[in-house]
C-alpha atoms as a printed R data frame, in Angstrom:
    type eleno elety resid chain resno       x       y       z
1   ATOM     1    CA   MET     A     1 -16.758 143.142  31.438
2   ATOM     2    CA   MET     A     2 -18.579 141.985  28.321
3   ATOM     3    CA   PHE     A     3 -15.364 141.979  26.279
4   ATOM     4    CA   GLY     A     4 -13.592 139.828  28.895
5   ATOM     5    CA   LYS     A     5 -16.457 137.293  28.947
6   ATOM     6    CA   GLN     A     6 -16.555 137.020  25.129
7   ATOM     7    CA   PHE     A     7 -12.788 136.584  24.974
8   ATOM     8    CA   SER     A     8 -12.919 133.972  27.736
9   ATOM     9    CA   ASP     A     9 -15.789 132.097  25.985
10  ATOM    10    CA   LYS     A    10 -13.955 132.136  22.641
11  ATOM    11    CA   ARG     A    11 -10.770 130.957  24.280
12  ATOM    12    CA   ASN     A    12 -12.578 128.152  26.142
13  ATOM    13    CA   ASN     A    13 -14.509 127.139  23.011
14  ATOM    14    CA   GLY     A    14 -11.283 127.028  21.012
15  ATOM    15    CA   PHE     A    15  -9.578 125.073  23.782
16  ATOM    16    CA   LEU     A    16 -12.518 122.657  24.051
17  ATOM    17    CA   ARG     A    17 -12.786 122.312  20.275
18  ATOM    18    CA   GLY     A    18  -9.080 121.488  20.052
19  ATOM    19    CA   ARG     A    19  -9.362 118.902  22.838
20  ATOM    20    CA   PHE     A    20 -12.459 117.462  21.170
21  ATOM    21    CA   PHE     A    21 -10.593 116.894  17.886
22  ATOM    22    CA   VAL     A    22  -7.621 115.354  19.687
23  ATOM    23    CA   ILE     A    23  -9.935 113.004  21.595
24  ATOM    24    CA   ILE     A    24 -11.778 112.030  18.395
25  ATOM    25    CA   ALA     A    25  -8.492 111.440  16.572
26  ATOM    26    CA   VAL     A    26  -7.114 109.254  19.382
27  ATOM    27    CA   LEU     A    27 -10.347 107.261  19.652
28  ATOM    28    CA   SER     A    28 -10.555 106.828  15.861
29  ATOM    29    CA   LEU     A    29  -6.998 105.538  15.451
30  ATOM    30    CA   PRO     A    30  -7.740 101.893  16.405
31  ATOM    31    CA   PHE     A    31 -10.719 101.838  14.029
32  ATOM    32    CA   LEU     A    32  -8.666 103.262  11.173
33  ATOM    33    CA   LEU     A    33  -5.931 100.704  11.773
34  ATOM    34    CA   ALA     A    34  -8.442  97.856  12.021
35  ATOM    35    CA   ALA     A    35 -10.098  98.944   8.778
36  ATOM    36    CA   SER     A    36  -6.797  98.547   6.956
37  ATOM    37    CA   LEU     A    37  -6.429  94.942   8.192
38  ATOM    38    CA   HIS     A    38  -8.892  92.223   7.347
39  ATOM    39    CA   GLU     A    39 -10.565  90.484  10.249
40  ATOM    40    CA   TYR     A    40 -11.237  87.192   8.504
41  ATOM    41    CA   HIS     A    41  -8.949  84.577   7.064
42  ATOM    42    CA   VAL     A    42 -10.186  83.061   3.841
43  ATOM    43    CA   SER     A    43  -8.795  81.864   0.546
44  ATOM    44    CA   VAL     A    44 -10.756  81.153  -2.610
45  ATOM    45    CA   THR     A    45  -9.685  78.444  -5.027
46  ATOM    46    CA   GLN     A    46 -10.987  77.857  -8.546
47  ATOM    47    CA   MET     A    47 -10.222  74.353  -9.781
48  ATOM    48    CA   GLN     A    48 -11.467  73.727 -13.318
49  ATOM    49    CA   TYR     A    49 -10.863  70.683 -15.469
50  ATOM    50    CA   ASN     A    50  -9.646  71.386 -19.004
51  ATOM    51    CA   PRO     A    51 -10.491  68.285 -21.083
52  ATOM    52    CA   ALA     A    52  -8.323  69.400 -24.028
53  ATOM    53    CA   GLN     A    53  -5.247  69.595 -21.757
54  ATOM    54    CA   LYS     A    54  -6.404  66.677 -19.565
55  ATOM    55    CA   ALA     A    55  -5.549  68.764 -16.534
56  ATOM    56    CA   PHE     A    56  -7.017  70.775 -13.701
57  ATOM    57    CA   GLU     A    57  -6.230  74.487 -13.979
58  ATOM    58    CA   ILE     A    58  -6.110  75.967 -10.500
59  ATOM    59    CA   SER     A    59  -5.989  79.508  -9.175
60  ATOM    60    CA   ILE     A    60  -5.801  80.221  -5.448
61  ATOM    61    CA   ARG     A    61  -6.517  83.735  -4.136
62  ATOM    62    CA   ILE     A    62  -4.830  84.369  -0.771
63  ATOM    63    CA   PHE     A    63  -4.537  87.587   1.226
64  ATOM    64    CA   THR     A    64  -0.917  88.645   0.709
65  ATOM    65    CA   ASP     A    65  -0.253  89.517   4.349
66  ATOM    66    CA   ASP     A    66  -1.530  86.074   5.416
67  ATOM    67    CA   LEU     A    67   0.681  84.334   2.849
68  ATOM    68    CA   GLU     A    68   3.664  86.420   3.984
69  ATOM    69    CA   LYS     A    69   3.037  85.397   7.587
70  ATOM    70    CA   ALA     A    70   2.892  81.694   6.655
71  ATOM    71    CA   LEU     A    71   6.043  81.931   4.518
72  ATOM    72    CA   THR     A    72   7.858  83.895   7.224
73  ATOM    73    CA   GLU     A    73   7.023  81.250   9.840
74  ATOM    74    CA   SER     A    74   8.027  78.468   7.449
75  ATOM    75    CA   ALA     A    75  11.315  80.091   6.357
76  ATOM    76    CA   GLY     A    76  12.297  81.520   9.737
77  ATOM    77    CA   GLN     A    77  12.936  84.962   8.221
78  ATOM    78    CA   ARG     A    78  10.768  87.860   7.042
79  ATOM    79    CA   ILE     A    79   9.329  87.164   3.583
80  ATOM    80    CA   LEU     A    80   7.575  89.839   1.510
81  ATOM    81    CA   VAL     A    81   5.555  88.801  -1.527
82  ATOM    82    CA   LYS     A    82   5.439  91.012  -4.607
83  ATOM    83    CA   ASN     A    83   5.604  90.640  -8.352
84  ATOM    84    CA   GLY     A    84   9.093  89.900  -9.606
85  ATOM    85    CA   ASP     A    85  10.466  88.713  -6.258
86  ATOM    86    CA   LYS     A    86  12.543  85.553  -5.857
87  ATOM    87    CA   ASN     A    87  10.047  83.807  -3.551
88  ATOM    88    CA   ASP     A    88   8.434  81.407  -6.038
89  ATOM    89    CA   PRO     A    89  10.341  78.367  -4.652
90  ATOM    90    CA   LEU     A    90   9.082  79.204  -1.137
91  ATOM    91    CA   VAL     A    91   5.498  79.652  -2.328
92  ATOM    92    CA   GLU     A    92   5.650  76.430  -4.350
93  ATOM    93    CA   ARG     A    93   7.051  74.418  -1.423
94  ATOM    94    CA   TYR     A    94   4.399  75.838   0.898
95  ATOM    95    CA   ILE     A    95   1.493  75.136  -1.487
96  ATOM    96    CA   ARG     A    96   2.713  71.595  -2.207
97  ATOM    97    CA   LYS     A    97   2.374  70.782   1.509
98  ATOM    98    CA   SER     A    98  -1.109  72.234   1.895
99  ATOM    99    CA   PHE     A    99  -2.868  71.562  -1.428
100 ATOM   100    CA   VAL     A   100  -2.937  67.896  -2.487
101 ATOM   101    CA   LEU     A   101  -5.214  65.968  -4.842
102 ATOM   102    CA   THR     A   102  -5.132  62.175  -4.479
103 ATOM   103    CA   ASP     A   103  -6.663  59.684  -6.893
104 ATOM   104    CA   GLY     A   104  -8.854  56.686  -6.019
105 ATOM   105    CA   THR     A   105  -5.786  54.699  -4.914
106 ATOM   106    CA   ARG     A   106  -4.717  57.565  -2.583
107 ATOM   107    CA   LYS     A   107  -1.757  58.354  -4.809
108 ATOM   108    CA   PRO     A   108  -0.985  62.098  -4.893
109 ATOM   109    CA   ALA     A   109  -1.446  63.651  -8.322
110 ATOM   110    CA   ALA     A   110   1.497  65.533  -9.840
111 ATOM   111    CA   LEU     A   111   1.233  69.250  -9.174
112 ATOM   112    CA   HIS     A   112   2.873  71.792 -11.470
113 ATOM   113    CA   TYR     A   113   3.480  75.236 -10.001
114 ATOM   114    CA   ILE     A   114   2.892  77.830 -12.736
115 ATOM   115    CA   GLY     A   115   3.596  80.986 -10.741
116 ATOM   116    CA   LYS     A   116   2.081  83.737  -8.647
117 ATOM   117    CA   GLU     A   117   0.750  87.224  -9.223
118 ATOM   118    CA   GLN     A   118   0.375  89.856  -6.517
119 ATOM   119    CA   GLU     A   119  -2.343  92.501  -6.863
120 ATOM   120    CA   GLU     A   120  -3.491  95.018  -4.246
121 ATOM   121    CA   ASP     A   121  -4.113  92.992  -1.065
122 ATOM   122    CA   ALA     A   122  -4.177  89.495  -2.593
123 ATOM   123    CA   THR     A   123  -1.829  87.077  -4.268
124 ATOM   124    CA   TRP     A   124  -2.959  84.625  -6.932
125 ATOM   125    CA   VAL     A   125  -1.156  81.277  -7.039
126 ATOM   126    CA   TYR     A   126  -1.490  79.292 -10.278
127 ATOM   127    CA   LEU     A   127  -1.174  75.511 -10.491
128 ATOM   128    CA   GLU     A   128  -1.864  72.727 -12.935
129 ATOM   129    CA   ILE     A   129  -2.568  69.087 -12.125
130 ATOM   130    CA   PRO     A   130  -2.526  66.637 -15.035
131 ATOM   131    CA   TYR     A   131  -5.455  64.266 -14.557
132 ATOM   132    CA   GLN     A   132  -7.308  61.547 -16.448
133 ATOM   133    CA   GLY     A   133 -10.262  59.480 -15.352
134 ATOM   134    CA   THR     A   134 -13.172  60.169 -13.046
135 ATOM   135    CA   LEU     A   135 -13.256  61.793  -9.638
136 ATOM   136    CA   ALA     A   136 -14.568  58.618  -7.998
137 ATOM   137    CA   GLY     A   137 -12.485  58.021  -4.888
138 ATOM   138    CA   CYS     A   138 -10.512  61.261  -5.286
139 ATOM   139    CA   ARG     A   139  -9.743  63.345  -2.250
140 ATOM   140    CA   LEU     A   140  -8.623  66.949  -1.999
141 ATOM   141    CA   GLN     A   141  -6.663  68.457   0.884
142 ATOM   142    CA   ASN     A   142  -6.646  72.240   1.205
143 ATOM   143    CA   SER     A   143  -5.095  73.140   4.557
144 ATOM   144    CA   THR     A   144  -3.519  76.379   3.324
145 ATOM   145    CA   LEU     A   145  -2.797  78.821   6.195
146 ATOM   146    CA   MET     A   146  -4.521  76.636   8.806
147 ATOM   147    CA   GLU     A   147  -1.310  76.237  10.793
148 ATOM   148    CA   VAL     A   148  -1.190  80.036  11.064
149 ATOM   149    CA   PHE     A   149  -4.847  80.996  11.647
150 ATOM   150    CA   ASP     A   150  -7.326  78.933  13.670
151 ATOM   151    CA   ASP     A   151 -10.276  80.573  11.884
152 ATOM   152    CA   GLN     A   152  -8.902  80.003   8.344
153 ATOM   153    CA   VAL     A   153 -11.496  78.895   5.773
154 ATOM   154    CA   ASN     A   154 -10.521  77.768   2.280
155 ATOM   155    CA   MET     A   155 -13.417  77.844  -0.163
156 ATOM   156    CA   THR     A   156 -12.730  75.648  -3.168
157 ATOM   157    CA   ASN     A   157 -14.868  75.560  -6.315
158 ATOM   158    CA   VAL     A   158 -14.325  72.408  -8.367
159 ATOM   159    CA   LYS     A   159 -15.648  72.142 -11.903
160 ATOM   160    CA   PHE     A   160 -15.247  68.752 -13.553
161 ATOM   161    CA   THR     A   161 -17.041  68.167 -16.856
162 ATOM   162    CA   SER     A   162 -20.525  69.628 -16.290
163 ATOM   163    CA   GLU     A   163 -20.475  69.155 -12.522
164 ATOM   164    CA   LYS     A   164 -19.633  72.053 -10.234
165 ATOM   165    CA   LYS     A   165 -19.292  71.786  -6.443
166 ATOM   166    CA   THR     A   166 -18.055  74.055  -3.681
167 ATOM   167    CA   TYR     A   167 -16.161  72.709  -0.681
168 ATOM   168    CA   LEU     A   168 -15.302  74.514   2.565
169 ATOM   169    CA   PHE     A   169 -12.067  73.487   4.235
170 ATOM   170    CA   LYS     A   170 -11.447  74.520   7.840
171 ATOM   171    CA   LYS     A   171  -9.689  73.302  10.991
172 ATOM   172    CA   GLY     A   172 -10.693  69.692  11.594
173 ATOM   173    CA   GLN     A   173 -11.997  69.379   8.034
174 ATOM   174    CA   THR     A   174  -8.996  69.768   5.743
175 ATOM   175    CA   ILE     A   175  -9.824  66.888   3.376
176 ATOM   176    CA   HIS     A   176 -12.943  66.319   1.246
177 ATOM   177    CA   ASN     A   177 -13.948  63.439  -0.996
178 ATOM   178    CA   LEU     A   178 -14.622  64.765  -4.468
């Protein structure tokens, strides 16, 4: 009688333990998947004036999967971003539409696309904008990814001479006076 009860208890405990681990695994799956995806949409831009070159040197850090989604929607076909790919023309065209510096007369400044570099979960986009004069009357548009994500925020740090300012671009506020 005792042997039967112990065997039954061990069998039930093993059965329950197995079900417990299956339940935990199933319940954990959404959390594990969510942890691998970011839940916020943000880019960070560094825009620094180089007086020797008379140009702004710009680096934009964008989550790669967000950039891929924007490029895919723009191109109408699946686009994957990685080092050495042939997607620079697509990236350049996309950035030119969403990142624009205008001078005091509202004339867009020339933008030179330098390239991109993909690392881990982010892609760096490098630009240069030749510029002379002051920032009086200048405006900057940074609407990158806003057509894709309603909660997109583009933080842009601008350093011109000794002055440094940070601007937040979001839906409804895609242009700032510098």
